[in-house]
XYZ file of C-alpha atoms in Angstrom:
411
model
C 233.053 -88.997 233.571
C 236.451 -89.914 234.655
C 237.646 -86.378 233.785
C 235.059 -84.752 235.942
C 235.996 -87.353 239.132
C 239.898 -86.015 238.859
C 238.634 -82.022 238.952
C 236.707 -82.644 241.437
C 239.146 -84.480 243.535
C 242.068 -81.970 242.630
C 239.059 -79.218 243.786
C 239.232 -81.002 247.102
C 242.937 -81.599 248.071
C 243.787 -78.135 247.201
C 240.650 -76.826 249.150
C 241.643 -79.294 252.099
C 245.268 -78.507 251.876
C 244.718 -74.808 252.554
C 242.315 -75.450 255.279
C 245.118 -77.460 256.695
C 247.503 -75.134 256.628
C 245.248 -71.964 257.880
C 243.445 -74.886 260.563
C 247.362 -75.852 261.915
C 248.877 -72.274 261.635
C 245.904 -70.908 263.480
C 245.691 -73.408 266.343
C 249.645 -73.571 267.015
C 249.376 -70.037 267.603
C 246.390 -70.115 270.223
C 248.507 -73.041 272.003
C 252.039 -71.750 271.797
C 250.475 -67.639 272.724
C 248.671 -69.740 276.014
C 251.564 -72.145 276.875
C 254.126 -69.016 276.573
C 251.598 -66.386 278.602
C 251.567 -69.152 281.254
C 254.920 -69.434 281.101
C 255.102 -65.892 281.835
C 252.652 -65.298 284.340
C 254.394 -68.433 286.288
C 257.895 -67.337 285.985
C 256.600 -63.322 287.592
C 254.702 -65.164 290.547
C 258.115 -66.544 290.954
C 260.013 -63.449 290.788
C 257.381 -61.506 293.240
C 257.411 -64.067 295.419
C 261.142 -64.734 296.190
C 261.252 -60.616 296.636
C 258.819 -60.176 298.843
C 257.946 -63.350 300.426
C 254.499 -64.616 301.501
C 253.093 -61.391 303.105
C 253.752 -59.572 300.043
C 252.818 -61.203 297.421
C 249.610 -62.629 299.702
C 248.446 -59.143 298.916
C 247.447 -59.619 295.124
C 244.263 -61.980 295.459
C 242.876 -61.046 292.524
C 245.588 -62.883 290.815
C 245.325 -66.915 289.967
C 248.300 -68.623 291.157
C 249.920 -71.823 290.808
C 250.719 -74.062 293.872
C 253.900 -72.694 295.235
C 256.188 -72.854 298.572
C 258.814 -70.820 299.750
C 262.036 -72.441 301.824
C 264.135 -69.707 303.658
C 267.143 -71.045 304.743
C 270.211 -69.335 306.942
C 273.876 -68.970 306.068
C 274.715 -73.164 306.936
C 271.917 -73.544 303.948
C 269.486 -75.455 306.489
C 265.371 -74.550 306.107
C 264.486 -72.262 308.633
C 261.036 -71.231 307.594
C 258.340 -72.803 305.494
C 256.137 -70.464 303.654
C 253.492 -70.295 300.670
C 249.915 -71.491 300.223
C 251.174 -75.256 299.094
C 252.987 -77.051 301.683
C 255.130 -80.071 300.837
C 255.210 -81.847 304.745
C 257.448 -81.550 307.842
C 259.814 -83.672 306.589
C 262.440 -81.332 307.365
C 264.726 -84.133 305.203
C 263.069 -83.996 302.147
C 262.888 -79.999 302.462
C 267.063 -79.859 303.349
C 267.207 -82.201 300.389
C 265.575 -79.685 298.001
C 267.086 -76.805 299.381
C 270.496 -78.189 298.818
C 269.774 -79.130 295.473
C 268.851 -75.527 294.705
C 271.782 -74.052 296.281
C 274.186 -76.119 294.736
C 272.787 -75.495 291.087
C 274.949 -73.208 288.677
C 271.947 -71.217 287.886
C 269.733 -69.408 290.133
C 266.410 -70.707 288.379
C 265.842 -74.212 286.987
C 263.921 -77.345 287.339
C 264.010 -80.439 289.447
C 262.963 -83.222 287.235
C 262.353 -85.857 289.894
C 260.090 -83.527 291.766
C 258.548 -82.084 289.126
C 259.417 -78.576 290.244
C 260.576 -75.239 289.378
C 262.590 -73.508 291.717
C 263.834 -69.390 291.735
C 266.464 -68.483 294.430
C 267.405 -64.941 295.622
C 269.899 -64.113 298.514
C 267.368 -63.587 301.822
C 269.578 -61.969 304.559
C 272.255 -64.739 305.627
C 270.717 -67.615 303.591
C 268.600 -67.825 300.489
C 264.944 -67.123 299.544
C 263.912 -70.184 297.576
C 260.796 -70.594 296.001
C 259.186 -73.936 294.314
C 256.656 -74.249 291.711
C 254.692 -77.111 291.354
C 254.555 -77.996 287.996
C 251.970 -80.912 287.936
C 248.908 -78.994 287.222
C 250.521 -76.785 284.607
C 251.570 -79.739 282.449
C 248.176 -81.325 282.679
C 246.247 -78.274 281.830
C 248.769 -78.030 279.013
C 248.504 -81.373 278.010
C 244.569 -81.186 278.223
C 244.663 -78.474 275.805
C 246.618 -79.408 273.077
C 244.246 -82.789 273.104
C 241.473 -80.157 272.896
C 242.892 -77.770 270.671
C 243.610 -81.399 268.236
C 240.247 -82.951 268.789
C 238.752 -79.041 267.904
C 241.001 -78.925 265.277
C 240.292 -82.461 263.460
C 236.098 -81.886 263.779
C 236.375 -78.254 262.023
C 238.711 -80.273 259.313
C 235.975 -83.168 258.508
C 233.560 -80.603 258.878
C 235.117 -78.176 256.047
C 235.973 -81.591 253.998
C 232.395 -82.496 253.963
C 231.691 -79.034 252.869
C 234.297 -78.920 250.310
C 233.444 -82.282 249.143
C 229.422 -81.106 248.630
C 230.540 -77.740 247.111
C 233.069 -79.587 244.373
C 230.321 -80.943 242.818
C 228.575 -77.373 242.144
C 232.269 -75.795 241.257
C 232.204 -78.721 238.535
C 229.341 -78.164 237.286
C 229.440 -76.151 234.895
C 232.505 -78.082 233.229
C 230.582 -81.468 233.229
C 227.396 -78.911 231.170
C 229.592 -77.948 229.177
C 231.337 -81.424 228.581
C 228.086 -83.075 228.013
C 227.523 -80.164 225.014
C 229.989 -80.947 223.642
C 229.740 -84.618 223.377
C 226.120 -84.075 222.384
C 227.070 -81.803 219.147
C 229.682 -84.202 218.413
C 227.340 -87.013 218.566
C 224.287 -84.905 217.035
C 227.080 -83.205 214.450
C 228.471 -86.795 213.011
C 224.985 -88.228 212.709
C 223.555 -85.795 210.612
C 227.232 -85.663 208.710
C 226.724 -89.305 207.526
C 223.711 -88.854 205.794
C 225.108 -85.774 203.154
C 228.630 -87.438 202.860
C 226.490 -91.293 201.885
C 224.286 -89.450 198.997
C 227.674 -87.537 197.794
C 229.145 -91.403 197.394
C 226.218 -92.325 195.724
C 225.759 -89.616 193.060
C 229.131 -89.753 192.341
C 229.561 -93.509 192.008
C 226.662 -93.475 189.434
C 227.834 -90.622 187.386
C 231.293 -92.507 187.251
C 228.959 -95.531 186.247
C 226.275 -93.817 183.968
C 228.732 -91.446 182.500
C 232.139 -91.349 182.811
C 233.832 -88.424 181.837
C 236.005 -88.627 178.931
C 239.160 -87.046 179.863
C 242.255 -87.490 182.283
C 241.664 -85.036 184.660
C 237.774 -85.816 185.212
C 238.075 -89.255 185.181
C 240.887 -87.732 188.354
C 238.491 -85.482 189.784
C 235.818 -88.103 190.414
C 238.112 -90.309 191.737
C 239.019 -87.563 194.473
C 235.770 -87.209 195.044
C 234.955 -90.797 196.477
C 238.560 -90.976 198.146
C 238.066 -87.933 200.146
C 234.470 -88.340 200.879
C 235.229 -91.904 201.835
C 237.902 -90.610 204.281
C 235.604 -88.131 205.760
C 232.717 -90.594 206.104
C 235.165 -92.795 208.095
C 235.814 -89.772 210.275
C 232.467 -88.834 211.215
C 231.639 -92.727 211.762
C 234.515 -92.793 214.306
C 233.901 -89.731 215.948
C 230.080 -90.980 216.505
C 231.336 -94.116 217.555
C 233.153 -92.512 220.422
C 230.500 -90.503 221.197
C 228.518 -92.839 221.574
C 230.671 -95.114 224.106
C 231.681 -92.161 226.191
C 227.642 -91.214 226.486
C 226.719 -94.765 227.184
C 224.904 -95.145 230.634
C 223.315 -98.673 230.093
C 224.722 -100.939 232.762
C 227.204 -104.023 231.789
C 225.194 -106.937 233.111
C 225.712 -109.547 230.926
C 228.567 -111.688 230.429
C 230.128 -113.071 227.161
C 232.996 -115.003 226.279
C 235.898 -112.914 225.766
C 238.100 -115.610 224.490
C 235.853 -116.343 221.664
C 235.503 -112.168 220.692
C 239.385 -113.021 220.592
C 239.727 -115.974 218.525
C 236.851 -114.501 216.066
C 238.741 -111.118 215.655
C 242.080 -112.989 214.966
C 241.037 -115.048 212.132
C 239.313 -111.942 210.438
C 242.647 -109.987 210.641
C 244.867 -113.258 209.221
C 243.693 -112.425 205.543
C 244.989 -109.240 205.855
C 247.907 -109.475 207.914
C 249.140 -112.127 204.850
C 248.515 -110.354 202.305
C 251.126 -106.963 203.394
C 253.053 -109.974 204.305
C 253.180 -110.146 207.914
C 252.903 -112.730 210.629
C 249.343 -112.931 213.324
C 249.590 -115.253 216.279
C 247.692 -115.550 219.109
C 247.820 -117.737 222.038
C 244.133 -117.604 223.563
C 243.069 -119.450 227.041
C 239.597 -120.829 226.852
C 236.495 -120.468 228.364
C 237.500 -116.708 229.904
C 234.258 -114.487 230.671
C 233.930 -111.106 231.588
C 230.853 -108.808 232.279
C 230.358 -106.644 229.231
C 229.351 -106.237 225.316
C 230.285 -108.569 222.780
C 229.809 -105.977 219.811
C 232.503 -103.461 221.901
C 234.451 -105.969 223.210
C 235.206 -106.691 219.366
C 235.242 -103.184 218.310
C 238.296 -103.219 220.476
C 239.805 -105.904 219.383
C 239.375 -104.783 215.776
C 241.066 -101.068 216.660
C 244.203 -103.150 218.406
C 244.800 -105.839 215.354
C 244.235 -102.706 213.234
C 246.685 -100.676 214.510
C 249.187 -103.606 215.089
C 248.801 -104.086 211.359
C 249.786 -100.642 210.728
C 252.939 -100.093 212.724
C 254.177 -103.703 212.138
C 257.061 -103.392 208.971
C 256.609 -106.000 206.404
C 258.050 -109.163 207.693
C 257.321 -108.525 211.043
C 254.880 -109.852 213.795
C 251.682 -108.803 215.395
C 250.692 -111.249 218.571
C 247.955 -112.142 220.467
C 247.676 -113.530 224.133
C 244.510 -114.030 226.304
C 245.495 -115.172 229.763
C 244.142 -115.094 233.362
C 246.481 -113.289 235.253
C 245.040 -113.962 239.010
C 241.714 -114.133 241.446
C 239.249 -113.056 239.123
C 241.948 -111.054 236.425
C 242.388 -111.628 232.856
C 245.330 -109.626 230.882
C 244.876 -109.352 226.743
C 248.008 -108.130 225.236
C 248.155 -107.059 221.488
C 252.017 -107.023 220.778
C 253.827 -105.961 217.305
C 257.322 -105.578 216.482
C 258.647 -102.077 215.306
C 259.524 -98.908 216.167
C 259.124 -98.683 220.039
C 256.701 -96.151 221.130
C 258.569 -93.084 223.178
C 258.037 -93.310 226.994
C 256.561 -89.533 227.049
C 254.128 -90.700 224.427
C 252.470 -93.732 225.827
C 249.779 -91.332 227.605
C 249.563 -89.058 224.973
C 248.373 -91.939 222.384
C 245.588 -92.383 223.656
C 243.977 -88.806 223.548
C 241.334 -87.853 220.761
C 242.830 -86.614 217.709
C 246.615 -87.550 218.795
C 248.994 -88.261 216.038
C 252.442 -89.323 216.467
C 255.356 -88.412 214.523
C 255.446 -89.295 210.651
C 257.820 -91.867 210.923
C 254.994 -93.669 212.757
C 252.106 -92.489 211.172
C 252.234 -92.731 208.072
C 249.644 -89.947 207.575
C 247.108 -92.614 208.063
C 244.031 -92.237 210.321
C 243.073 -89.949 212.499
C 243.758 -90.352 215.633
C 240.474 -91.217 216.903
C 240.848 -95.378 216.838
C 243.036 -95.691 220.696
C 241.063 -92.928 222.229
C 237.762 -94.988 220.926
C 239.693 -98.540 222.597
C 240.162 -96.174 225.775
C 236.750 -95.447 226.259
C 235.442 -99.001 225.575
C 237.639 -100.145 228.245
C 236.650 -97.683 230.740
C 233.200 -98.563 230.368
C 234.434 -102.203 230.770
C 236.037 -101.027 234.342
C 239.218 -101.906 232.817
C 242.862 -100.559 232.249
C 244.825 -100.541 229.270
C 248.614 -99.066 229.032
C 251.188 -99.564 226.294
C 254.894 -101.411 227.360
C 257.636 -100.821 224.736
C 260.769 -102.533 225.074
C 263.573 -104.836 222.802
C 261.668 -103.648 219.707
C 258.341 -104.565 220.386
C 255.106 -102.696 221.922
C 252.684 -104.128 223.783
C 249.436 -103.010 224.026
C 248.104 -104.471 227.376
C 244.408 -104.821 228.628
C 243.052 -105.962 232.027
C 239.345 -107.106 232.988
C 237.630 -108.704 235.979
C 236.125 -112.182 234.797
C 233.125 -113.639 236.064
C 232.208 -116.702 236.638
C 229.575 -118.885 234.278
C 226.070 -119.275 235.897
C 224.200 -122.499 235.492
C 222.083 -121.499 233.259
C 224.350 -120.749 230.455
C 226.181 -124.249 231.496
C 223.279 -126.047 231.033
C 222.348 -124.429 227.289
């Protein structure tokens, strides 16, 4: 049931877009809480380390430390003394190079891009205490664990879809239970409903035939009597009818020709379409086949030409047009001039039981006829809409055709 499929999707995405969040919200905090306790840790190895120098801070093994040097320099800024468990050479260039850079920077921490270090200078007796951090490995191990903490992150997420995905269908089940229930007493409800309502016809058609009554008002009461039970026969036949199509499970395997269900359903309607004095055309391409049921197919048709011929005003036009639209696509459109349909109503027209304004209406059916034409089409694989524009709506179909096998080619 189509109804069931959107629950159970709209069970998923909101399931899946709270796991999101909670999965993202938790995950950037165990990064950023790592990167910035790093961070921290890094930044008081520096600090220790340009206080006390080697020896000092040499005395904390416990402590995991990232590769670091120190460059002491004297009061013409040129390196002295090399210290620190990371040694960059002898190339007492490259070391005047960096400690020059340092010096000469506004602020007495920073980083030096091109080599990829951080640097922390303190005053040292005539020179400077400079120490570098090598920030190579940091970036890596941070870099290695955000792609863990992502590839972590997306396996819990398929994981929990898969879960949500299995557990939507027990969430809905109850719903699709209670669904089915209902269909059933609809189904079970109208059948037993025609039987009663057909003998109430009956008995009163022959006491209006075997004895009529003599006066006025029973002559009026009888008539009542057929009229409504008429009306509510027609009711229970079209609520079994839809019943019926939204229960059916048999597989579509045979094809028909649709243009023929079209042409056949077009001349039945012309008799009556003259008559309230309106015009029927139809413009029908040949030889179009689609997988489905003939009988349905012109149930369809019959519930589109019907209501055409009830929201067309006298003098107007009801048209018909059968066309292939594509690879495989055909399009039926059932148009009729009048009142345009409003654009927040061309959803709500088909639903069970739906009745537009009285303008519209007429007070005539029930509401039942586009909500049976829905479900027909579904069960087709189909899609119908409504267009309304320039004082006309369209009532627009589309099915897959298939293709005629030899067999039927050669009968």
């Amino acid at each position: 049931m189509k109804e069931l499929k959107w629950l159970r999707i709209k069970f998923v995405l909101s399931n899946m877009g709270m796991v999101t969040v909670v999965i993202a919200l938790a995950f950037l905090a165990v990064g950023y809480f790592t990167q910035y306790r790093m961070d921290q840790n890094n930044e008081r190895m520096m600090r220790e380390a340009a206080l006390y120098g080697q020896e000092g801070f040499a005395l904390d093994a416990g402590r995991v430390r990232m590769p670091y040097f120190i460059l002491v320099t004297d009061g013409n800024n040129q390196v002295v003394r090399v210290e620190g468990q990371y040694s960059p050479g002898r190339d007492d260039e490259l070391l005047n190079r960096l400690a020059v850079q340092s010096i000469d920077a506004d602020s007495d921490g920073g980083f030096l891009e091109m080599y990829q270090l951080r640097y922390l200078r303190r005053p040292f007796e005539e020179g400077y205490r400079i120490v570098y951090l090598d920030t190579s490995l940091g970036d890596s191990f941070a870099e290695s664990m955000w792609r863990s903490l992502g590839m972590i992150g997306l396996a819990v997420w398929l994981v929990l879809f898969g879960i949500s995905f299995v557990l939507s269908k027990w969430a809905v089940d109850p719903v699709r239970q209670s669904i089915q229930r209902e269909k059933q007493f609809v189904a079970d409800a109208s059948h037993e409903l025609k039987t009663p309502l057909t003998v109430i016809m009956a008995n009163a058609q022959l006491l209006g035939e075997q004895d009529p009554p003599k006066d006025e008002d029973g002559r009026r009461w009888l008539s009542n009597i057929l009229q409504e039970a008429g009306e509510m026969k027609r009711l229970v036949e079209e609520m079994l009818a839809l019943a019926r199509s939204e229960a059916a499970v048999r597989p579509l395997r045979e094809s028909c020709c649709l243009s023929d269900v079209v042409i056949e359903s077009v001349l039945s309607f012309e008799a009556v379409f003259y008559q309230d004095h309106r015009e029927l055309c139809s413009d029908v391409e040949e030889n179009i086949r689609v997988r489905g049921d003939e009988k349905e197919l012109g149930s369809l048709l019959r519930i589109l030409l019907d209501n055409g011929e009830k929201y067309t005003p006298a003098g107007g036009r009801t048209s018909v047009r059968l066309e292939r639209t594509g690879a495989r696509r055909v399009r039926l459109t059932v148009a009729n001039t009048g009142e345009e349909i409003p654009a927040d109503k061309r959803k709500e027209i088909f639903e069970r039981f739906y009745r537009s304004d009285g303008s519209r209406s007429g007070g005539e059916g029930y509401g039942l006829g586009l909500a049976i034409g829905k479900s027909i089409v579904e069960r087709h694989r189909g899609k119908i809409w409504v267009e309304s524009s320039r004082g006309e709506n369209r009532f627009i179909v589309e099915f897959r055709t298939v293709e005629r096998n030899q067999k039927e080619e050669r009968e």
